[in-house]
Amino acid sequence: MSSRTASSSSDLRAGVTGPVRHLAMILGDQLDPQRPALASLDPGRDAVLMVEVEDEATHVTSHRQRTALFLTAMRHHALELMQRGWRVRYVRLDDRSNTGTFTGEAERAVRLLRADTLRLVMPSEHRVLRRVAEWPSRCGVPVDILPDPHFLTPIDAFWEWATARSQLVMEHFYRWQRTRLDILIGKDGKPHGGRWNFDTQNRKAFRTSPPPVECRRFRPDQVTNDVLRLVGRTFPNAPGHLDDFGWPVTRRQSRAALRDFITHRLPTFGPYQDAMWRGEPFLFHSLLSPAMNLKLLRPREVVDAALHALASGHAELPSVEGFVRQIVGWREFIRGVYWTRGVGYGEHNALDEHGKLPAFYWTGETDMACLSESIGQVLRYGYGHHIQRLMVTGNFALTAGIHPRAISDWYLGMYVDAVDWVTLPNTLGMVMHADGGIVGTKPYAATGKYIQRMSNYCDGCRYDPAKRHGAEACPFTTFYWDFLVRHRSRFAKNPRMALALTHVERMRPSQRRTIRSQADARRREFGIS
């Protein structure tokens, strides 16, 4: 393949013949430009295995853009490897002999290519790692699992940090990271600007329409269009639309997306990172998490680009610090929690909630304007920024009493940047407080008045965020007070909940009963209970 340019999906049908010494499997979220799976391998004696399997698009109900993003990024990566002279066995989703699972395709490839060994970089989720553990006996060859060099914090380092503490607090981890990595730290060891974070300056809302925001999207090429048609054909009943697909799918596009964010949105990112506005799905956010979670971008290069913008005077410290914290702090912290807490973490349900996910999470068809806007945006783009996830779709699920795994699986399937190591602790820990306080020291519950303050979603909505009960009462407000009433004993000793619980204790018993009754009626109305 190195003698000509591989440029379309049809080129991926080129066969690989054995025998093969080492067969390196590259998973869909391991598209690292440094190609750690191929380190020390010989293109003449070794080969690459990449597979599209139905199981990865169906183990949770998945947005069609999410499936398309993984497949087209994989195809582009495979074509690039072929251009560089690598022999690539690429199994397409619609190949007739496709077994539909990683294990089936690993077995088939080892047999057909007479491979001596299999190797791959450490999978990013427990589910896949459990399957890989079966491969030596299933495939009959040794399986080498290599460390993942993508992240800034090795799991062993996180474990050492975590075991020295009685409670995992992200802010403490973030400060440790900043010092350890020498990021925004002066020669005196103190943080730049004299503060570790600038949250108080980074929570502004728009009072009028936000200024026009330049946000680069990428027109699908032939490879991507092939995938979009395939996904539409193969998963006609899957949620989400394909028309507005514009995500970066190559290393080159991902670097262009990084430059676009640094140039056009980073300077304003900080102050308005929590703001929401109708018809503005992206605002000043980076949109880099899909590329980063596919590993088309490395965290250090993203952080360095932001630091360069600060040094050059292009962006100010509050914006840069707020962005850097998401990467060196929150992203690495969440991954550490995922791996050190183990497989059982996903079963946590500390608040003992068992409600069903309402049907409108799949359609966006609800009179609650904030949810209609946020979910409609997810259906169109497979995207929502962190406050929409935490304080709109997540806040509703938390206070309404939805089972944490139901909403976690929705997040995993519906966002293009979702992979289990990110989604599970973010949802169970931060959004649903289902881990009992491992990730978050308090539940992030709020009334509709928070949404009214941070957005224009409430303008013209049929519900009133100031009312707790009655036909016009905002369900967010009703559910918030019901949540506090139901769990007041559980949170009685949480100092961060003291003020809110004071209001609950001041209520007359009849007021509490009215709120509980209204909340139960809303749950029945929405199909939650």
Short mmCIF file of C-alpha atoms in Angstrom, two decimals:
data_model
loop_
_atom_site.label_atom_id
_atom_site.label_comp_id
_atom_site.label_asym_id
_atom_site.label_seq_id
_atom_site.Cartn_x
_atom_site.Cartn_y
_atom_site.Cartn_z
CA MET A 1 0.00 0.00 0.00
CA SER A 2 2.93 2.37 0.42
CA SER A 3 3.35 2.61 -3.37
CA ARG A 4 0.11 4.55 -3.81
CA THR A 5 -2.15 6.76 -1.77
CA ALA A 6 -4.94 5.11 0.18
CA SER A 7 -7.80 7.57 0.19
CA SER A 8 -11.19 5.83 0.36
CA SER A 9 -13.00 3.20 2.36
CA SER A 10 -12.57 0.71 -0.49
CA ASP A 11 -8.80 0.75 0.08
CA LEU A 12 -9.44 -0.80 3.49
CA ARG A 13 -10.52 -4.04 1.84
CA ALA A 14 -6.91 -4.78 0.88
CA GLY A 15 -5.93 -8.08 2.44
CA VAL A 16 -3.06 -8.99 4.73
CA THR A 17 -1.43 -12.38 4.37
CA GLY A 18 0.45 -14.29 7.01
CA PRO A 19 2.46 -15.33 8.72
CA VAL A 20 2.65 -12.34 11.06
CA ARG A 21 5.01 -12.09 13.99
CA HIS A 22 3.26 -9.46 16.13
CA LEU A 23 -0.33 -8.41 15.44
CA ALA A 24 -0.98 -4.99 17.01
CA MET A 25 -4.64 -4.24 17.65
CA ILE A 26 -5.60 -0.55 17.72
CA LEU A 27 -8.94 0.22 19.35
CA GLY A 28 -11.21 3.05 18.25
CA ASP A 29 -10.22 5.38 21.09
CA GLN A 30 -6.48 4.73 20.69
CA LEU A 31 -5.67 6.84 17.62
CA ASP A 32 -2.61 8.37 19.24
CA PRO A 33 -0.33 10.09 16.68
CA GLN A 34 2.68 8.55 18.46
CA ARG A 35 1.21 5.07 17.86
CA PRO A 36 2.35 3.36 21.08
CA ALA A 37 0.98 -0.01 19.95
CA LEU A 38 3.45 0.02 17.06
CA ALA A 39 6.55 0.95 19.06
CA SER A 40 9.48 -1.33 18.18
CA LEU A 41 7.46 -3.22 15.54
CA ASP A 42 8.63 -3.90 11.98
CA PRO A 43 6.18 -3.08 9.15
CA GLY A 44 7.70 -5.90 7.13
CA ARG A 45 7.16 -8.64 9.72
CA ASP A 46 4.30 -7.31 11.82
CA ALA A 47 0.77 -6.07 11.08
CA VAL A 48 -2.04 -3.93 12.47
CA LEU A 49 -5.56 -5.06 13.29
CA MET A 50 -8.47 -2.61 13.45
CA VAL A 51 -12.09 -3.73 13.63
CA GLU A 52 -15.52 -2.14 13.49
CA VAL A 53 -17.88 -4.30 15.54
CA GLU A 54 -21.59 -3.93 16.11
CA ASP A 55 -21.25 -4.71 19.80
CA GLU A 56 -19.50 -1.37 20.38
CA ALA A 57 -22.44 0.55 18.91
CA THR A 58 -25.17 -1.41 20.68
CA HIS A 59 -24.03 -2.37 24.19
CA VAL A 60 -25.73 0.90 25.14
CA THR A 61 -28.17 2.76 22.91
CA SER A 62 -25.83 5.00 20.93
CA HIS A 63 -26.23 8.25 19.02
CA ARG A 64 -25.56 7.75 15.34
CA GLN A 65 -23.01 10.58 15.28
CA ARG A 66 -21.06 8.94 18.10
CA THR A 67 -20.88 5.68 16.17
CA ALA A 68 -19.98 7.54 12.99
CA LEU A 69 -17.23 9.52 14.71
CA PHE A 70 -15.49 6.40 15.98
CA LEU A 71 -15.75 4.59 12.65
CA THR A 72 -14.61 7.42 10.41
CA ALA A 73 -11.74 8.37 12.71
CA MET A 74 -10.64 4.72 12.71
CA ARG A 75 -10.81 4.51 8.91
CA HIS A 76 -8.79 7.67 8.46
CA HIS A 77 -6.21 6.39 10.93
CA ALA A 78 -5.99 3.03 9.16
CA LEU A 79 -5.57 4.70 5.76
CA GLU A 80 -2.77 6.84 7.14
CA LEU A 81 -1.02 3.78 8.53
CA MET A 82 -1.29 2.11 5.13
CA GLN A 83 0.19 5.18 3.47
CA ARG A 84 3.13 4.86 5.86
CA GLY A 85 3.76 1.29 4.77
CA TRP A 86 1.97 -0.69 7.48
CA ARG A 87 0.00 -3.79 6.63
CA VAL A 88 -3.46 -3.27 8.09
CA ARG A 89 -6.15 -5.87 8.48
CA TYR A 90 -9.24 -3.69 8.70
CA VAL A 91 -12.61 -5.31 9.34
CA ARG A 92 -15.49 -3.11 8.32
CA LEU A 93 -18.87 -3.13 10.00
CA ASP A 94 -20.54 -4.45 6.84
CA ASP A 95 -17.99 -7.16 6.06
CA ARG A 96 -19.92 -10.39 5.65
CA SER A 97 -17.67 -12.43 7.93
CA ASN A 98 -17.61 -9.84 10.73
CA THR A 99 -18.39 -11.61 14.00
CA GLY A 100 -19.56 -8.37 15.64
CA THR A 101 -17.27 -8.57 18.70
CA PHE A 102 -13.67 -7.72 19.56
CA THR A 103 -13.01 -11.27 20.77
CA GLY A 104 -14.42 -12.88 17.65
CA GLU A 105 -12.33 -10.65 15.39
CA ALA A 106 -9.16 -11.15 17.41
CA GLU A 107 -9.60 -14.93 17.19
CA ARG A 108 -10.30 -14.78 13.46
CA ALA A 109 -7.31 -12.53 12.71
CA VAL A 110 -4.85 -14.63 14.73
CA ARG A 111 -6.02 -17.78 12.93
CA LEU A 112 -5.99 -16.30 9.41
CA LEU A 113 -2.67 -14.49 9.79
CA ARG A 114 -0.98 -17.19 11.89
CA ALA A 115 0.16 -14.49 14.33
CA ASP A 116 2.67 -15.38 17.02
CA THR A 117 1.46 -12.73 19.49
CA LEU A 118 -1.24 -10.13 19.95
CA ARG A 119 -0.47 -6.74 21.46
CA LEU A 120 -2.51 -3.66 22.28
CA VAL A 121 -2.41 -0.60 24.46
CA MET A 122 -4.29 -0.84 27.76
CA PRO A 123 -8.02 -0.54 26.97
CA SER A 124 -9.74 2.48 28.48
CA GLU A 125 -12.65 0.66 30.08
CA HIS A 126 -13.26 -2.31 32.33
CA ARG A 127 -15.70 -3.99 29.94
CA VAL A 128 -13.14 -4.25 27.14
CA LEU A 129 -10.30 -5.22 29.48
CA ARG A 130 -12.38 -8.15 30.77
CA ARG A 131 -12.74 -9.39 27.21
CA VAL A 132 -9.04 -8.97 26.48
CA ALA A 133 -8.24 -11.09 29.55
CA GLU A 134 -9.92 -14.01 27.74
CA TRP A 135 -7.84 -13.69 24.58
CA PRO A 136 -4.78 -15.79 25.50
CA SER A 137 -6.97 -18.87 25.95
CA ARG A 138 -9.40 -17.99 23.16
CA CYS A 139 -6.76 -17.05 20.59
CA GLY A 140 -4.04 -19.45 21.71
CA VAL A 141 -1.24 -16.84 21.63
CA PRO A 142 0.32 -14.50 24.21
CA VAL A 143 -1.35 -11.10 24.56
CA ASP A 144 0.85 -8.17 25.51
CA ILE A 145 -0.90 -5.18 27.11
CA LEU A 146 1.15 -1.99 26.88
CA PRO A 147 0.80 1.05 29.16
CA ASP A 148 -1.14 4.00 27.78
CA PRO A 149 1.22 7.01 27.52
CA HIS A 150 -1.54 9.44 26.57
CA PHE A 151 -2.36 10.70 30.06
CA LEU A 152 -0.40 13.04 32.29
CA THR A 153 -0.87 10.92 35.41
CA PRO A 154 0.04 7.22 35.53
CA ILE A 155 -2.53 5.21 37.46
CA ASP A 156 0.15 4.13 39.95
CA ALA A 157 0.89 7.81 40.68
CA PHE A 158 -2.79 8.56 41.18
CA TRP A 159 -3.13 5.55 43.45
CA GLU A 160 -0.21 6.71 45.57
CA TRP A 161 -1.74 10.19 45.83
CA ALA A 162 -5.20 8.83 46.65
CA THR A 163 -4.17 6.33 49.33
CA ALA A 164 -2.53 9.08 51.34
CA ARG A 165 -5.88 10.85 51.74
CA SER A 166 -9.08 10.09 53.62
CA GLN A 167 -11.17 11.77 50.91
CA LEU A 168 -10.57 12.39 47.22
CA VAL A 169 -11.01 16.10 46.53
CA MET A 170 -10.41 17.23 42.96
CA GLU A 171 -9.15 20.65 44.04
CA HIS A 172 -6.39 19.03 46.12
CA PHE A 173 -5.48 16.76 43.21
CA TYR A 174 -5.42 19.74 40.84
CA ARG A 175 -2.99 21.65 43.03
CA TRP A 176 -0.78 18.58 43.31
CA GLN A 177 -0.87 18.25 39.51
CA ARG A 178 -0.02 21.89 38.92
CA THR A 179 3.00 21.62 41.20
CA ARG A 180 4.12 18.22 39.91
CA LEU A 181 3.84 19.25 36.25
CA ASP A 182 5.08 22.83 36.81
CA ILE A 183 2.01 24.37 35.17
CA LEU A 184 1.12 27.97 36.08
CA ILE A 185 3.53 27.84 39.01
CA GLY A 186 6.05 30.58 39.78
CA LYS A 187 9.65 30.09 40.84
CA ASP A 188 8.54 30.59 44.43
CA GLY A 189 6.24 27.56 44.14
CA LYS A 190 3.10 29.68 44.35
CA PRO A 191 0.33 29.72 41.72
CA HIS A 192 0.36 32.40 39.07
CA GLY A 193 -1.90 35.30 40.02
CA GLY A 194 -1.74 34.29 43.69
CA ARG A 195 -4.74 31.95 43.37
CA TRP A 196 -5.23 28.33 42.39
CA ASN A 197 -8.48 28.95 40.54
CA PHE A 198 -10.59 31.81 39.31
CA ASP A 199 -14.05 30.28 39.60
CA THR A 200 -15.54 33.46 41.04
CA GLN A 201 -14.61 35.30 37.84
CA ASN A 202 -15.69 32.49 35.55
CA ARG A 203 -19.42 32.20 36.27
CA LYS A 204 -20.93 35.04 34.30
CA ALA A 205 -24.21 34.79 32.43
CA PHE A 206 -25.21 36.64 29.28
CA ARG A 207 -27.59 39.53 29.87
CA THR A 208 -28.16 40.03 26.15
CA SER A 209 -27.46 37.84 23.15
CA PRO A 210 -23.84 36.66 23.12
CA PRO A 211 -21.56 38.00 20.39
CA PRO A 212 -21.11 35.90 17.25
CA VAL A 213 -18.90 32.92 17.99
CA GLU A 214 -16.54 31.52 15.38
CA CYS A 215 -16.38 27.74 15.68
CA ARG A 216 -14.81 25.63 12.98
CA ARG A 217 -16.64 22.58 11.75
CA PHE A 218 -15.26 20.07 9.25
CA ARG A 219 -17.01 19.08 6.04
CA PRO A 220 -17.23 15.28 5.65
CA ASP A 221 -14.93 13.83 2.98
CA GLN A 222 -15.55 10.66 0.97
CA VAL A 223 -14.47 8.36 3.81
CA THR A 224 -16.74 10.10 6.31
CA ASN A 225 -19.66 10.19 3.90
CA ASP A 226 -19.25 6.45 3.36
CA VAL A 227 -19.46 5.96 7.12
CA LEU A 228 -22.48 8.26 7.52
CA ARG A 229 -24.38 6.26 4.92
CA LEU A 230 -23.31 2.99 6.54
CA VAL A 231 -24.42 4.09 10.01
CA GLY A 232 -27.73 5.40 8.68
CA ARG A 233 -28.32 2.09 6.94
CA THR A 234 -27.16 -0.17 9.75
CA PHE A 235 -28.74 1.66 12.68
CA PRO A 236 -31.91 3.27 11.27
CA ASN A 237 -33.65 3.31 14.65
CA ALA A 238 -30.73 4.64 16.67
CA PRO A 239 -31.19 8.11 18.19
CA GLY A 240 -29.62 11.28 16.85
CA HIS A 241 -29.23 12.96 13.50
CA LEU A 242 -26.37 12.66 11.01
CA ASP A 243 -26.98 15.80 8.92
CA ASP A 244 -24.83 18.15 11.03
CA PHE A 245 -21.78 15.93 11.43
CA GLY A 246 -18.75 18.23 11.50
CA TRP A 247 -16.31 16.78 14.04
CA PRO A 248 -12.56 16.51 13.42
CA VAL A 249 -11.72 12.95 12.43
CA THR A 250 -7.99 13.14 11.70
CA ARG A 251 -4.91 14.34 13.51
CA ARG A 252 -4.62 17.25 11.07
CA GLN A 253 -8.22 18.35 11.61
CA SER A 254 -7.85 17.99 15.37
CA ARG A 255 -4.83 20.28 15.40
CA ALA A 256 -6.81 22.77 13.31
CA ALA A 257 -9.67 22.56 15.83
CA LEU A 258 -7.19 23.30 18.65
CA ARG A 259 -5.85 26.36 16.83
CA ASP A 260 -9.39 27.53 16.15
CA PHE A 261 -10.32 27.37 19.83
CA ILE A 262 -7.16 29.08 21.03
CA THR A 263 -7.55 31.86 18.45
CA HIS A 264 -11.26 32.55 18.59
CA ARG A 265 -12.76 31.30 21.88
CA LEU A 266 -10.20 30.81 24.62
CA PRO A 267 -10.00 34.54 25.53
CA THR A 268 -13.72 34.53 26.34
CA PHE A 269 -14.01 30.95 27.54
CA GLY A 270 -13.37 31.62 31.22
CA PRO A 271 -16.02 34.21 32.12
CA TYR A 272 -18.81 32.45 30.22
CA GLN A 273 -17.97 28.77 30.58
CA ASP A 274 -21.12 28.18 32.69
CA ALA A 275 -23.48 30.28 30.54
CA MET A 276 -26.23 28.85 28.32
CA TRP A 277 -28.24 30.45 25.51
CA ARG A 278 -30.96 29.26 23.15
CA GLY A 279 -29.72 28.48 19.66
CA GLU A 280 -26.06 28.61 20.75
CA PRO A 281 -24.90 25.02 21.26
CA PHE A 282 -21.15 25.72 21.36
CA LEU A 283 -20.58 29.28 22.64
CA PHE A 284 -16.93 29.65 23.76
CA HIS A 285 -16.25 26.00 24.56
CA SER A 286 -13.30 24.19 23.05
CA LEU A 287 -15.13 21.21 21.45
CA LEU A 288 -11.83 19.34 21.79
CA SER A 289 -12.99 16.50 24.05
CA PRO A 290 -14.01 14.21 21.14
CA ALA A 291 -10.54 14.49 19.58
CA MET A 292 -8.83 14.15 22.95
CA ASN A 293 -10.83 11.09 23.96
CA LEU A 294 -10.05 9.42 20.63
CA LYS A 295 -6.42 10.43 21.45
CA LEU A 296 -6.02 12.42 18.24
CA LEU A 297 -4.81 15.21 20.54
CA ARG A 298 -2.56 14.81 23.55
CA PRO A 299 -3.38 16.67 26.78
CA ARG A 300 0.08 18.21 27.07
CA GLU A 301 -0.04 19.79 23.62
CA VAL A 302 -3.49 21.21 24.37
CA VAL A 303 -2.33 22.66 27.68
CA ASP A 304 0.84 24.06 26.10
CA ALA A 305 -1.21 25.83 23.42
CA ALA A 306 -3.28 27.53 26.13
CA LEU A 307 -0.18 28.47 28.11
CA HIS A 308 1.37 30.00 24.98
CA ALA A 309 -1.78 32.11 24.52
CA LEU A 310 -1.33 33.39 28.06
CA ALA A 311 2.38 34.12 27.60
CA SER A 312 1.74 36.01 24.36
CA GLY A 313 -1.02 38.12 25.90
CA HIS A 314 -3.70 36.63 23.65
CA ALA A 315 -5.73 35.26 26.60
CA GLU A 316 -5.89 36.23 30.26
CA LEU A 317 -5.16 34.06 33.27
CA PRO A 318 -8.77 33.36 34.39
CA SER A 319 -9.68 31.85 31.01
CA VAL A 320 -6.45 29.90 30.66
CA GLU A 321 -6.54 28.59 34.23
CA GLY A 322 -10.18 27.54 33.90
CA PHE A 323 -9.42 25.64 30.71
CA VAL A 324 -6.21 24.06 32.03
CA ARG A 325 -8.06 22.88 35.17
CA GLN A 326 -10.46 20.86 33.03
CA ILE A 327 -7.56 18.95 31.49
CA VAL A 328 -4.81 18.54 34.09
CA GLY A 329 -7.29 18.52 36.97
CA TRP A 330 -10.73 17.15 36.24
CA ARG A 331 -9.98 14.87 33.27
CA GLU A 332 -7.04 13.15 34.98
CA PHE A 333 -8.87 12.99 38.31
CA ILE A 334 -11.89 11.27 36.80
CA ARG A 335 -9.72 8.69 35.07
CA GLY A 336 -7.90 7.99 38.32
CA VAL A 337 -11.17 7.42 40.15
CA TYR A 338 -12.39 5.09 37.41
CA TRP A 339 -9.38 2.77 37.56
CA THR A 340 -8.62 2.84 41.27
CA ARG A 341 -12.23 2.23 42.33
CA GLY A 342 -12.56 -0.82 40.12
CA VAL A 343 -15.38 -2.61 38.35
CA GLY A 344 -17.78 -2.37 41.28
CA TYR A 345 -17.84 1.41 41.09
CA GLY A 346 -20.46 1.27 38.34
CA GLU A 347 -22.95 -0.41 40.67
CA HIS A 348 -23.08 2.42 43.21
CA ASN A 349 -26.52 3.82 44.03
CA ALA A 350 -25.91 5.58 47.33
CA LEU A 351 -29.18 7.58 47.21
CA ASP A 352 -31.19 4.44 46.43
CA GLU A 353 -32.92 5.92 43.38
CA HIS A 354 -34.74 3.67 40.93
CA GLY A 355 -36.76 5.89 38.57
CA LYS A 356 -36.96 5.29 34.83
CA LEU A 357 -35.46 7.68 32.30
CA PRO A 358 -38.28 9.73 30.73
CA ALA A 359 -39.01 9.17 27.03
CA PHE A 360 -38.23 12.82 26.25
CA TYR A 361 -34.52 12.13 26.83
CA TRP A 362 -34.64 10.35 23.47
CA THR A 363 -36.82 12.86 21.62
CA GLY A 364 -36.42 16.27 23.25
CA GLU A 365 -40.21 16.56 23.24
CA THR A 366 -41.06 18.26 26.52
CA ASP A 367 -42.60 21.57 27.63
CA MET A 368 -39.56 22.21 29.84
CA ALA A 369 -37.71 24.63 27.60
CA CYS A 370 -34.27 24.01 29.11
CA LEU A 371 -34.50 20.26 28.60
CA SER A 372 -36.04 20.61 25.16
CA GLU A 373 -33.18 22.89 24.11
CA SER A 374 -30.39 20.84 25.72
CA ILE A 375 -31.63 17.44 24.56
CA GLY A 376 -32.54 18.77 21.11
CA GLN A 377 -28.96 19.97 20.80
CA VAL A 378 -27.66 16.54 21.80
CA LEU A 379 -29.84 14.87 19.17
CA ARG A 380 -28.59 17.27 16.49
CA TYR A 381 -24.87 17.36 17.34
CA GLY A 382 -24.17 14.68 19.97
CA TYR A 383 -22.85 17.48 22.16
CA GLY A 384 -23.64 19.54 25.23
CA HIS A 385 -21.25 21.52 27.37
CA HIS A 386 -20.53 20.69 30.99
CA ILE A 387 -23.19 22.91 32.60
CA GLN A 388 -25.91 21.60 30.30
CA ARG A 389 -24.87 18.09 31.32
CA LEU A 390 -24.49 18.79 35.03
CA MET A 391 -27.20 21.35 35.75
CA VAL A 392 -29.89 20.61 33.15
CA THR A 393 -30.03 16.98 31.99
CA GLY A 394 -28.14 15.80 35.08
CA ASN A 395 -29.83 18.01 37.66
CA PHE A 396 -33.23 16.80 36.49
CA ALA A 397 -32.18 13.13 36.70
CA LEU A 398 -30.71 13.62 40.17
CA THR A 399 -33.62 15.42 41.77
CA ALA A 400 -36.32 13.42 39.98
CA GLY A 401 -34.87 10.19 41.37
CA ILE A 402 -33.79 8.43 38.19
CA HIS A 403 -31.63 5.32 38.56
CA PRO A 404 -27.99 6.45 38.22
CA ARG A 405 -27.08 3.73 35.74
CA ALA A 406 -29.99 4.67 33.47
CA ILE A 407 -28.75 8.23 33.07
CA SER A 408 -25.11 7.13 32.98
CA ASP A 409 -25.81 4.81 30.04
CA TRP A 410 -27.67 7.66 28.32
CA TYR A 411 -24.63 9.91 28.68
CA LEU A 412 -22.34 7.15 27.43
CA GLY A 413 -24.41 6.57 24.32
CA MET A 414 -25.58 10.06 23.43
CA TYR A 415 -22.45 12.24 23.49
CA VAL A 416 -19.79 11.96 20.81
CA ASP A 417 -16.99 12.41 23.35
CA ALA A 418 -18.30 9.72 25.70
CA VAL A 419 -16.11 6.81 26.76
CA ASP A 420 -16.71 4.82 29.91
CA TRP A 421 -13.75 6.06 31.95
CA VAL A 422 -15.03 9.62 31.52
CA THR A 423 -18.76 9.08 31.63
CA LEU A 424 -19.18 6.66 34.51
CA PRO A 425 -17.46 8.60 37.34
CA ASN A 426 -18.68 11.92 35.98
CA THR A 427 -22.27 10.73 35.99
CA LEU A 428 -22.40 8.45 39.03
CA GLY A 429 -20.14 10.70 41.08
CA MET A 430 -20.56 14.30 39.98
CA VAL A 431 -24.06 14.31 38.49
CA MET A 432 -25.94 11.73 40.57
CA HIS A 433 -23.94 11.67 43.83
CA ALA A 434 -24.46 7.92 43.60
CA ASP A 435 -20.98 7.07 44.85
CA GLY A 436 -21.70 8.58 48.25
CA GLY A 437 -19.26 11.44 47.92
CA ILE A 438 -16.16 9.93 46.32
CA VAL A 439 -16.13 12.40 43.42
CA GLY A 440 -18.26 15.27 44.71
CA THR A 441 -18.54 16.50 48.28
CA LYS A 442 -22.17 17.53 47.73
CA PRO A 443 -24.97 16.76 45.29
CA TYR A 444 -25.22 19.34 42.50
CA ALA A 445 -28.95 19.92 42.86
CA ALA A 446 -30.61 23.24 42.04
CA THR A 447 -34.02 24.77 41.39
CA GLY A 448 -35.12 26.17 38.08
CA LYS A 449 -33.95 29.57 39.27
CA TYR A 450 -30.33 28.53 38.71
CA ILE A 451 -31.13 27.76 35.08
CA GLN A 452 -32.99 31.05 34.79
CA ARG A 453 -29.96 32.91 36.14
CA MET A 454 -27.47 31.22 33.79
CA SER A 455 -29.49 31.16 30.57
CA ASN A 456 -32.45 32.53 28.65
CA TYR A 457 -34.09 29.09 28.53
CA CYS A 458 -36.84 30.12 30.93
CA ASP A 459 -38.01 33.03 28.78
CA GLY A 460 -41.42 32.02 27.46
CA CYS A 461 -41.39 28.61 29.14
CA ARG A 462 -44.79 27.51 30.45
CA TYR A 463 -43.28 26.76 33.87
CA ASP A 464 -42.34 29.28 36.57
CA PRO A 465 -38.98 28.53 38.25
CA ALA A 466 -40.03 30.52 41.35
CA LYS A 467 -42.97 28.21 42.16
CA ARG A 468 -42.56 24.98 44.12
CA HIS A 469 -45.96 23.46 43.41
CA GLY A 470 -49.05 24.01 41.32
CA ALA A 471 -49.71 23.58 37.60
CA GLU A 472 -47.23 26.33 36.64
CA ALA A 473 -44.46 25.24 39.02
CA CYS A 474 -41.17 24.41 37.33
CA PRO A 475 -40.52 20.67 37.71
CA PHE A 476 -36.87 21.47 38.50
CA THR A 477 -37.99 23.52 41.49
CA THR A 478 -40.52 20.96 42.66
CA PHE A 479 -38.06 18.10 42.36
CA TYR A 480 -35.30 20.08 44.08
CA TRP A 481 -37.34 20.66 47.23
CA ASP A 482 -38.67 17.11 47.13
CA PHE A 483 -35.08 15.87 46.84
CA LEU A 484 -34.09 17.79 49.97
CA VAL A 485 -37.14 16.62 51.89
CA ARG A 486 -36.52 12.97 50.94
CA HIS A 487 -32.81 13.06 51.78
CA ARG A 488 -32.62 15.58 54.62
CA SER A 489 -31.53 12.95 57.14
CA ARG A 490 -28.86 11.63 54.80
CA PHE A 491 -27.31 15.08 54.28
CA ALA A 492 -27.81 16.41 57.80
CA LYS A 493 -24.10 16.17 58.60
CA ASN A 494 -22.88 17.56 55.27
CA PRO A 495 -21.72 21.13 55.96
CA ARG A 496 -22.15 22.11 52.31
CA MET A 497 -25.84 21.25 52.54
CA ALA A 498 -26.53 23.04 55.81
CA LEU A 499 -28.05 26.24 54.39
CA ALA A 500 -30.40 24.44 52.00
CA LEU A 501 -31.56 22.06 54.72
CA THR A 502 -32.28 24.96 57.04
CA HIS A 503 -35.04 26.01 54.63
CA VAL A 504 -36.45 22.49 54.64
CA GLU A 505 -36.53 22.33 58.43
CA ARG A 506 -38.44 25.61 58.52
CA MET A 507 -41.22 24.20 56.34
CA ARG A 508 -44.46 23.15 57.94
CA PRO A 509 -45.24 19.42 57.62
CA SER A 510 -48.16 20.30 55.35
CA GLN A 511 -45.79 22.16 52.99
CA ARG A 512 -43.52 19.15 52.77
CA ARG A 513 -46.48 16.88 52.04
CA THR A 514 -47.66 19.19 49.27
CA ILE A 515 -44.21 19.20 47.64
CA ARG A 516 -43.96 15.41 47.92
CA SER A 517 -47.41 14.98 46.40
CA GLN A 518 -46.63 17.32 43.49
CA ALA A 519 -43.29 15.59 42.85
CA ASP A 520 -44.93 12.16 42.81
CA ALA A 521 -47.54 13.43 40.34
CA ARG A 522 -44.79 14.80 38.08
CA ARG A 523 -42.96 11.47 38.19
CA ARG A 524 -46.07 9.68 37.04
CA GLU A 525 -46.65 12.31 34.34
CA PHE A 526 -43.10 11.90 32.99
CA GLY A 527 -43.08 8.10 33.22
CA ILE A 528 -40.35 8.07 35.88
CA SER A 529 -42.28 5.95 38.39
#
